[in-house]
PDB file of C-alpha atoms and ligand atoms in Angstrom:
ATOM      1  CA  MET Z   1     -94.051 -14.600 -32.147  1.00 71.00           C
ATOM      2  CA  PRO Z   2     -96.439 -11.784 -32.313  1.00 76.00           C
ATOM      3  CA  SER Z   3     -94.824  -8.157 -33.117  1.00 86.00           C
ATOM      4  CA  LEU Z   4     -95.131  -5.374 -30.870  1.00 86.00           C
ATOM      5  CA  ASP Z   5     -97.742  -3.664 -32.664  1.00 83.00           C
ATOM      6  CA  GLN Z   6    -100.007  -6.928 -32.665  1.00 83.00           C
ATOM      7  CA  LEU Z   7     -99.299  -7.494 -29.204  1.00 90.00           C
ATOM      8  CA  ILE Z   8    -100.402  -3.259 -28.029  1.00 93.00           C
ATOM      9  CA  GLN Z   9    -102.967  -3.952 -30.518  1.00 92.00           C
ATOM     10  CA  THR Z  10    -104.792  -6.951 -29.182  1.00 91.00           C
ATOM     11  CA  GLY Z  11    -103.708  -7.558 -25.611  1.00 95.00           C
ATOM     12  CA  ARG Z  12    -106.601  -6.403 -23.170  1.00 96.00           C
ATOM     13  CA  SER Z  13    -106.386  -6.177 -19.402  1.00 97.00           C
ATOM     14  CA  PHE Z  14    -108.049 -10.039 -18.661  1.00 97.00           C
ATOM     15  CA  LYS Z  15    -109.776 -10.116 -15.456  1.00 97.00           C
ATOM     16  CA  THR Z  16    -110.446 -14.147 -15.357  1.00 98.00           C
ATOM     17  CA  TYR Z  17    -108.283 -16.700 -16.402  1.00 98.00           C
ATOM     18  CA  PHE Z  18    -108.091 -20.258 -17.763  1.00 98.00           C
ATOM     19  CA  ASP Z  19    -106.906 -22.767 -14.941  1.00 96.00           C
ATOM     20  CA  GLU Z  20    -103.373 -23.157 -16.891  1.00 97.00           C
ATOM     21  CA  PRO Z  21    -100.596 -22.717 -14.357  1.00 97.00           C
ATOM     22  CA  VAL Z  22     -97.675 -20.598 -15.260  1.00 98.00           C
ATOM     23  CA  SER Z  23     -94.661 -21.833 -15.045  1.00 98.00           C
ATOM     24  CA  GLU Z  24     -91.332 -20.353 -12.869  1.00 98.00           C
ATOM     25  CA  GLU Z  25     -89.530 -20.461 -15.591  1.00 98.00           C
ATOM     26  CA  ALA Z  26     -91.534 -18.106 -17.305  1.00 98.00           C
ATOM     27  CA  LEU Z  27     -91.747 -15.921 -14.531  1.00 98.00           C
ATOM     28  CA  ARG Z  28     -87.810 -15.999 -14.599  1.00 98.00           C
ATOM     29  CA  ALA Z  29     -87.829 -14.849 -18.367  1.00 98.00           C
ATOM     30  CA  LEU Z  30     -90.191 -12.174 -17.706  1.00 98.00           C
ATOM     31  CA  TRP Z  31     -88.544 -10.257 -14.960  1.00 98.00           C
ATOM     32  CA  GLN Z  32     -85.216 -10.711 -17.473  1.00 98.00           C
ATOM     33  CA  LEU Z  33     -87.296  -8.604 -19.921  1.00 98.00           C
ATOM     34  CA  THR Z  34     -88.531  -6.257 -17.252  1.00 98.00           C
ATOM     35  CA  ALA Z  35     -85.168  -5.513 -15.660  1.00 98.00           C
ATOM     36  CA  LEU Z  36     -83.813  -4.421 -18.786  1.00 98.00           C
ATOM     37  CA  ALA Z  37     -86.433  -1.208 -18.596  1.00 98.00           C
ATOM     38  CA  PRO Z  38     -85.129   2.363 -18.736  1.00 98.00           C
ATOM     39  CA  THR Z  39     -85.011   4.351 -15.526  1.00 98.00           C
ATOM     40  CA  ALA Z  40     -83.450   7.358 -13.466  1.00 98.00           C
ATOM     41  CA  ASN Z  41     -79.748   6.534 -12.775  1.00 96.00           C
ATOM     42  CA  ASN Z  42     -80.929   2.923 -13.136  1.00 98.00           C
ATOM     43  CA  CYS Z  43     -82.170   2.878 -10.202  1.00 98.00           C
ATOM     44  CA  SER Z  44     -84.699  -0.184 -11.031  1.00 98.00           C
ATOM     45  CA  PRO Z  45     -87.294   0.267  -7.674  1.00 98.00           C
ATOM     46  CA  LEU Z  46     -89.559  -2.438  -8.928  1.00 99.00           C
ATOM     47  CA  ARG Z  47     -90.365  -5.276  -6.653  1.00 99.00           C
ATOM     48  CA  VAL Z  48     -92.098  -8.137  -7.807  1.00 99.00           C
ATOM     49  CA  VAL Z  49     -94.096 -10.568  -5.362  1.00 98.00           C
ATOM     50  CA  PHE Z  50     -95.233 -13.860  -7.631  1.00 98.00           C
ATOM     51  CA  ALA Z  51     -98.134 -15.460  -5.938  1.00 98.00           C
ATOM     52  CA  THR Z  52     -98.638 -18.807  -7.701  1.00 98.00           C
ATOM     53  CA  SER Z  53     -99.714 -21.343  -5.251  1.00 98.00           C
ATOM     54  CA  GLN Z  54    -103.718 -21.610  -4.451  1.00 97.00           C
ATOM     55  CA  ASN Z  55    -103.229 -20.595  -0.829  1.00 98.00           C
ATOM     56  CA  ALA Z  56    -100.906 -17.353  -2.097  1.00 98.00           C
ATOM     57  CA  ILE Z  57    -103.900 -16.403  -4.210  1.00 98.00           C
ATOM     58  CA  THR Z  58    -106.617 -17.101  -2.020  1.00 98.00           C
ATOM     59  CA  GLN Z  59    -104.446 -14.665   0.513  1.00 98.00           C
ATOM     60  CA  LEU Z  60    -104.482 -12.178  -2.158  1.00 98.00           C
ATOM     61  CA  ALA Z  61    -108.123 -12.779  -3.424  1.00 98.00           C
ATOM     62  CA  GLU Z  62    -108.246 -11.689   0.295  1.00 98.00           C
ATOM     63  CA  THR Z  63    -107.196  -8.344   0.008  1.00 98.00           C
ATOM     64  CA  ALA Z  64    -108.814  -7.763  -2.971  1.00 98.00           C
ATOM     65  CA  HIS Z  65    -112.039  -4.985  -3.022  1.00 98.00           C
ATOM     66  CA  GLY Z  66    -115.091  -5.889  -5.008  1.00 98.00           C
ATOM     67  CA  TYR Z  67    -115.239  -7.969  -7.881  1.00 97.00           C
ATOM     68  CA  ASN Z  68    -111.438  -8.125  -7.631  1.00 98.00           C
ATOM     69  CA  LYS Z  69    -111.630 -10.639  -5.620  1.00 98.00           C
ATOM     70  CA  GLU Z  70    -113.176 -13.534  -7.993  1.00 98.00           C
ATOM     71  CA  ARG Z  71    -110.819 -12.094 -10.655  1.00 98.00           C
ATOM     72  CA  VAL Z  72    -107.716 -12.887  -8.547  1.00 98.00           C
ATOM     73  CA  GLN Z  73    -109.155 -16.647  -7.953  1.00 98.00           C
ATOM     74  CA  SER Z  74    -109.479 -17.337 -11.441  1.00 98.00           C
ATOM     75  CA  ALA Z  75    -106.285 -16.287 -11.686  1.00 98.00           C
ATOM     76  CA  PRO Z  76    -103.111 -19.363 -11.686  1.00 98.00           C
ATOM     77  CA  ALA Z  77    -100.523 -16.469 -10.995  1.00 98.00           C
ATOM     78  CA  ALA Z  78    -100.269 -13.237 -10.191  1.00 98.00           C
ATOM     79  CA  ALA Z  79     -97.861 -10.712 -10.128  1.00 99.00           C
ATOM     80  CA  ILE Z  80     -98.043  -8.058  -6.660  1.00 99.00           C
ATOM     81  CA  LEU Z  81     -95.695  -5.134  -7.709  1.00 98.00           C
ATOM     82  CA  ALA Z  82     -94.002  -2.696  -5.265  1.00 98.00           C
ATOM     83  CA  TYR Z  83     -91.784   0.161  -5.257  1.00 98.00           C
ATOM     84  CA  ASP Z  84     -88.620  -0.256  -2.933  1.00 98.00           C
ATOM     85  CA  ILE Z  85     -88.194   3.321  -1.800  1.00 98.00           C
ATOM     86  CA  HIS Z  86     -84.492   2.462  -0.228  1.00 98.00           C
ATOM     87  CA  PHE Z  87     -83.851   2.240  -4.129  1.00 98.00           C
ATOM     88  CA  TYR Z  88     -80.515   2.887  -3.312  1.00 97.00           C
ATOM     89  CA  ASP Z  89     -79.320   0.941  -1.500  1.00 97.00           C
ATOM     90  CA  HIS Z  90     -78.683  -1.701  -4.550  1.00 97.00           C
ATOM     91  CA  PHE Z  91     -76.635   1.208  -6.457  1.00 96.00           C
ATOM     92  CA  THR Z  92     -73.251  -0.210  -6.034  1.00 96.00           C
ATOM     93  CA  THR Z  93     -74.696  -2.496  -8.329  1.00 97.00           C
ATOM     94  CA  LEU Z  94     -76.806  -0.549 -10.281  1.00 97.00           C
ATOM     95  CA  ALA Z  95     -75.178   2.994 -10.249  1.00 95.00           C
ATOM     96  CA  PRO Z  96     -71.619   2.064  -9.357  1.00 94.00           C
ATOM     97  CA  HIS Z  97     -70.133   5.150 -11.210  1.00 92.00           C
ATOM     98  CA  LEU Z  98     -71.812   7.422  -8.630  1.00 92.00           C
ATOM     99  CA  LYS Z  99     -70.437   8.329  -5.360  1.00 91.00           C
ATOM    100  CA  GLN Z 100     -71.382   6.286  -2.135  1.00 88.00           C
ATOM    101  CA  PRO Z 101     -73.729   6.402  -0.517  1.00 90.00           C
ATOM    102  CA  PRO Z 102     -75.276   8.158  -2.830  1.00 92.00           C
ATOM    103  CA  SER Z 103     -77.388  11.772  -2.647  1.00 94.00           C
ATOM    104  CA  GLN Z 104     -80.538   9.903  -2.964  1.00 94.00           C
ATOM    105  CA  ALA Z 105     -80.038   8.428   0.632  1.00 94.00           C
ATOM    106  CA  SER Z 106     -80.751  11.756   2.185  1.00 95.00           C
ATOM    107  CA  TRP Z 107     -84.051  13.016   0.246  1.00 97.00           C
ATOM    108  CA  SER Z 108     -86.760  13.228   2.006  1.00 97.00           C
ATOM    109  CA  THR Z 109     -89.124   9.903   2.623  1.00 96.00           C
ATOM    110  CA  GLU Z 110     -91.643  12.130  -0.290  1.00 97.00           C
ATOM    111  CA  GLN Z 111     -88.925  12.933  -2.760  1.00 98.00           C
ATOM    112  CA  LYS Z 112     -87.730   8.875  -2.561  1.00 98.00           C
ATOM    113  CA  GLN Z 113     -91.070   8.042  -2.730  1.00 98.00           C
ATOM    114  CA  ALA Z 114     -91.950  10.138  -6.442  1.00 98.00           C
ATOM    115  CA  MET Z 115     -88.787   9.102  -7.073  1.00 98.00           C
ATOM    116  CA  ALA Z 116     -89.785   5.086  -6.867  1.00 98.00           C
ATOM    117  CA  VAL Z 117     -93.034   5.551  -8.614  1.00 98.00           C
ATOM    118  CA  LYS Z 118     -92.290   7.093 -11.180  1.00 98.00           C
ATOM    119  CA  ASN Z 119     -89.437   4.303 -11.886  1.00 98.00           C
ATOM    120  CA  ALA Z 120     -91.178   1.015 -10.781  1.00 98.00           C
ATOM    121  CA  ASN Z 121     -94.288   2.646 -12.688  1.00 98.00           C
ATOM    122  CA  ILE Z 122     -91.817   3.060 -16.516  1.00 98.00           C
ATOM    123  CA  GLN Z 123     -90.781  -1.023 -15.647  1.00 98.00           C
ATOM    124  CA  ALA Z 124     -94.320  -2.226 -15.138  1.00 98.00           C
ATOM    125  CA  GLY Z 125     -95.478  -0.649 -18.348  1.00 98.00           C
ATOM    126  CA  PHE Z 126     -92.763  -3.775 -20.009  1.00 98.00           C
ATOM    127  CA  PHE Z 127     -93.443  -5.978 -17.425  1.00 98.00           C
ATOM    128  CA  ILE Z 128     -96.959  -6.247 -19.249  1.00 98.00           C
ATOM    129  CA  LEU Z 129     -95.198  -5.635 -22.831  1.00 97.00           C
ATOM    130  CA  ALA Z 130     -92.550  -8.447 -21.482  1.00 97.00           C
ATOM    131  CA  ALA Z 131     -95.407 -10.766 -20.454  1.00 97.00           C
ATOM    132  CA  ARG Z 132     -97.806 -10.651 -23.382  1.00 96.00           C
ATOM    133  CA  HIS Z 133     -94.736 -11.390 -25.369  1.00 96.00           C
ATOM    134  CA  LEU Z 134     -93.755 -14.821 -23.219  1.00 96.00           C
ATOM    135  CA  GLY Z 135     -97.972 -15.434 -24.200  1.00 95.00           C
ATOM    136  CA  LEU Z 136     -98.740 -14.719 -20.713  1.00 97.00           C
ATOM    137  CA  ASP Z 137    -102.376 -12.341 -20.851  1.00 96.00           C
ATOM    138  CA  CYS Z 138    -102.357  -9.630 -18.466  1.00 98.00           C
ATOM    139  CA  GLY Z 139    -105.163  -8.391 -16.029  1.00 98.00           C
ATOM    140  CA  PRO Z 140    -103.409  -5.444 -13.906  1.00 98.00           C
ATOM    141  CA  MET Z 141    -105.754  -3.868 -10.696  1.00 98.00           C
ATOM    142  CA  GLY Z 142    -105.704  -1.488  -8.480  1.00 98.00           C
ATOM    143  CA  GLY Z 143    -107.615  -2.180  -6.202  1.00 98.00           C
ATOM    144  CA  PHE Z 144    -106.715  -4.219  -3.267  1.00 98.00           C
ATOM    145  CA  GLU Z 145    -106.432  -3.068   0.360  1.00 98.00           C
ATOM    146  CA  ALA Z 146    -102.343  -1.849   0.087  1.00 98.00           C
ATOM    147  CA  GLN Z 147    -101.689  -2.563   3.792  1.00 98.00           C
ATOM    148  CA  ASP Z 148    -103.134  -6.035   4.073  1.00 98.00           C
ATOM    149  CA  VAL Z 149    -101.031  -6.626   0.535  1.00 98.00           C
ATOM    150  CA  GLU Z 150     -97.807  -5.204   2.490  1.00 98.00           C
ATOM    151  CA  ARG Z 151     -98.775  -7.224   5.513  1.00 98.00           C
ATOM    152  CA  VAL Z 152     -99.146 -10.817   4.135  1.00 98.00           C
ATOM    153  CA  PHE Z 153     -97.107 -10.471   1.359  1.00 98.00           C
ATOM    154  CA  PHE Z 154     -94.345  -8.016   2.291  1.00 98.00           C
ATOM    155  CA  ASP Z 155     -91.030  -9.148   3.821  1.00 97.00           C
ATOM    156  CA  ASP Z 156     -89.435  -5.198   3.969  1.00 98.00           C
ATOM    157  CA  PRO Z 157     -90.762  -2.473   5.308  1.00 97.00           C
ATOM    158  CA  ASN Z 158     -89.622  -0.246   2.111  1.00 98.00           C
ATOM    159  CA  TRP Z 159     -91.423  -2.046  -0.382  1.00 98.00           C
ATOM    160  CA  ARG Z 160     -94.834  -0.308  -1.002  1.00 98.00           C
ATOM    161  CA  PHE Z 161     -97.456  -1.944  -2.916  1.00 98.00           C
ATOM    162  CA  ASN Z 162     -98.438  -0.549  -6.627  1.00 98.00           C
ATOM    163  CA  PHE Z 163    -100.877  -2.666  -8.004  1.00 99.00           C
ATOM    164  CA  VAL Z 164    -101.302  -6.440  -9.117  1.00 99.00           C
ATOM    165  CA  VAL Z 165    -101.209  -7.763 -12.436  1.00 99.00           C
ATOM    166  CA  LEU Z 166    -102.918 -11.024 -12.938  1.00 98.00           C
ATOM    167  CA  LEU Z 167    -101.059 -13.564 -15.049  1.00 98.00           C
ATOM    168  CA  GLY Z 168    -102.030 -15.925 -17.060  1.00 98.00           C
ATOM    169  CA  ARG Z 169    -104.479 -17.486 -20.650  1.00 97.00           C
ATOM    170  CA  GLY Z 170    -107.012 -14.824 -20.250  1.00 97.00           C
ATOM    171  CA  ASN Z 171    -110.872 -15.748 -20.887  1.00 97.00           C
ATOM    172  CA  PRO Z 172    -111.909 -13.519 -23.824  1.00 96.00           C
ATOM    173  CA  ASP Z 173    -115.731 -13.932 -22.531  1.00 96.00           C
ATOM    174  CA  SER Z 174    -115.068 -11.460 -19.481  1.00 89.00           C
ATOM    175  CA  LEU Z 175    -113.462  -8.394 -21.459  1.00 94.00           C
ATOM    176  CA  TYR Z 176    -115.807  -5.697 -22.275  1.00 91.00           C
ATOM    177  CA  PRO Z 177    -115.880  -3.664 -25.853  1.00 95.00           C
ATOM    178  CA  ARG Z 178    -112.448  -1.641 -25.674  1.00 96.00           C
ATOM    179  CA  ALA Z 179    -113.338   1.354 -24.010  1.00 97.00           C
ATOM    180  CA  ASP Z 180    -112.030   4.391 -26.660  1.00 97.00           C
ATOM    181  CA  ARG Z 181    -108.767   5.904 -26.241  1.00 98.00           C
ATOM    182  CA  LEU Z 182    -108.327  10.099 -26.504  1.00 98.00           C
ATOM    183  CA  ALA Z 183    -106.984  11.161 -30.296  1.00 98.00           C
ATOM    184  CA  PHE Z 184    -103.513  12.265 -31.021  1.00 98.00           C
ATOM    185  CA  GLU Z 185    -105.975  16.370 -31.270  1.00 98.00           C
ATOM    186  CA  THR Z 186    -106.616  15.998 -27.575  1.00 98.00           C
ATOM    187  CA  ALA Z 187    -103.749  14.379 -25.801  1.00 98.00           C
ATOM    188  CA  CYS Z 188    -100.844  15.648 -27.593  1.00 98.00           C
ATOM    189  CA  ARG Z 189     -99.241  19.039 -28.351  1.00 98.00           C
ATOM    190  CA  LEU Z 190     -97.174  19.649 -31.384  1.00 98.00           C
ATOM    191  CA  VAL Z 191     -94.492  22.789 -30.660  1.00 98.00           C
TER     192      VAL Z 191
HETATM  193  C1  FMN Q   1    -103.007   0.680 -12.345  1.00 60.69           C
HETATM  194  C2  FMN Q   1    -104.247   0.042 -13.009  1.00 60.69           C
HETATM  195  C3  FMN Q   1    -105.139  -0.404 -11.427  1.00 60.69           C
HETATM  196  C4  FMN Q   1    -106.354  -0.824 -12.279  1.00 60.69           C
HETATM  197  N1  FMN Q   1    -107.078  -1.456 -11.693  1.00 60.69           N
HETATM  198  C5  FMN Q   1    -107.940  -2.673 -11.768  1.00 60.69           C
HETATM  199  C6  FMN Q   1    -108.792  -3.405 -11.017  1.00 60.69           C
HETATM  200  O1  FMN Q   1    -108.918  -2.689  -9.527  1.00 60.69           O
HETATM  201  N2  FMN Q   1    -109.761  -3.912 -11.655  1.00 60.69           N
HETATM  202  C7  FMN Q   1    -110.137  -3.911 -12.637  1.00 60.69           C
HETATM  203  O2  FMN Q   1    -111.064  -5.116 -13.065  1.00 60.69           O
HETATM  204  N3  FMN Q   1    -109.367  -3.812 -13.061  1.00 60.69           N
HETATM  205  C8  FMN Q   1    -108.389  -2.573 -13.342  1.00 60.69           C
HETATM  206  N4  FMN Q   1    -108.022  -2.159 -14.265  1.00 60.69           N
HETATM  207  C9  FMN Q   1    -107.426  -2.750 -15.788  1.00 60.69           C
HETATM  208  C10 FMN Q   1    -107.982  -1.284 -16.675  1.00 60.69           C
HETATM  209  O3  FMN Q   1    -109.301  -1.260 -16.427  1.00 60.69           O
HETATM  210  C11 FMN Q   1    -107.961  -1.383 -17.904  1.00 60.69           C
HETATM  211  O4  FMN Q   1    -107.127  -1.797 -17.924  1.00 60.69           O
HETATM  212  C12 FMN Q   1    -108.184  -0.805 -18.809  1.00 60.69           C
HETATM  213  O5  FMN Q   1    -109.474   0.048 -18.922  1.00 60.69           O
HETATM  214  C13 FMN Q   1    -108.053  -0.464 -20.494  1.00 60.69           C
HETATM  215  O6  FMN Q   1    -108.620  -1.633 -20.672  1.00 60.69           O
HETATM  216  P1  FMN Q   1    -108.060  -2.397 -22.109  1.00 60.69           P
HETATM  217  O7  FMN Q   1    -106.400  -3.063 -21.852  1.00 60.69           O
HETATM  218  O8  FMN Q   1    -108.680  -4.135 -21.967  1.00 60.69           O
HETATM  219  O9  FMN Q   1    -108.067  -1.458 -23.104  1.00 60.69           O
HETATM  220  C14 FMN Q   1    -106.016  -1.634 -13.742  1.00 60.69           C
HETATM  221  C15 FMN Q   1    -105.756  -0.543 -14.613  1.00 60.69           C
HETATM  222  C16 FMN Q   1    -104.137  -0.988 -14.102  1.00 60.69           C
HETATM  223  C17 FMN Q   1    -103.348  -0.071 -15.509  1.00 60.69           C
END
């Protein structure tokens, strides 16, 4: 099993995939790990619709922009990541120590959205690392028509589209050389 260091050093954002199915068991294991990510008040706003059927993949490809269409179509599975702006509806489970209903219920939509996005993205980072750990390559992609994704795939108006992660065994031929990253001196400050 690769170390965390290897997962980060060698893990890439794959564009296309081999035609090999992803099991429901693997997706359930992926959620079990993702759900343990730290979030404010344990609010856990990430929601996931897993597209695993050919029909669902084709429907998702129809909502994608440009080259993303064929990239989605090549994948055996895709995770449609959403955030739930009514995340606090689950606080009796997630944060039973808080007064119910929690104060977040009376926040503005902008405040709810900011908390949901911030924390769902922490979970999304864990999701990608956990997928790699389970042997699933990942292709995060944001280029979709959000309203179409929400209309076709979400049954809850409080779930908002964030981005897609293609899942499967990535085709290394689809990779560009890894782009540089920012140096410590550029991106960080020691005070
Ligand atoms: C939120 C997000 C949105 C992205 N959107 C797209 C996209 O629409 N299409 C695409 O081909 N790649 C997309 N990418 C992939 C990035 O370009 C890729 O992660 C980045 O260049 C780093 O590549 P590497 O992980 O192979 O080093 C996206 C990645 C993230 C995290």
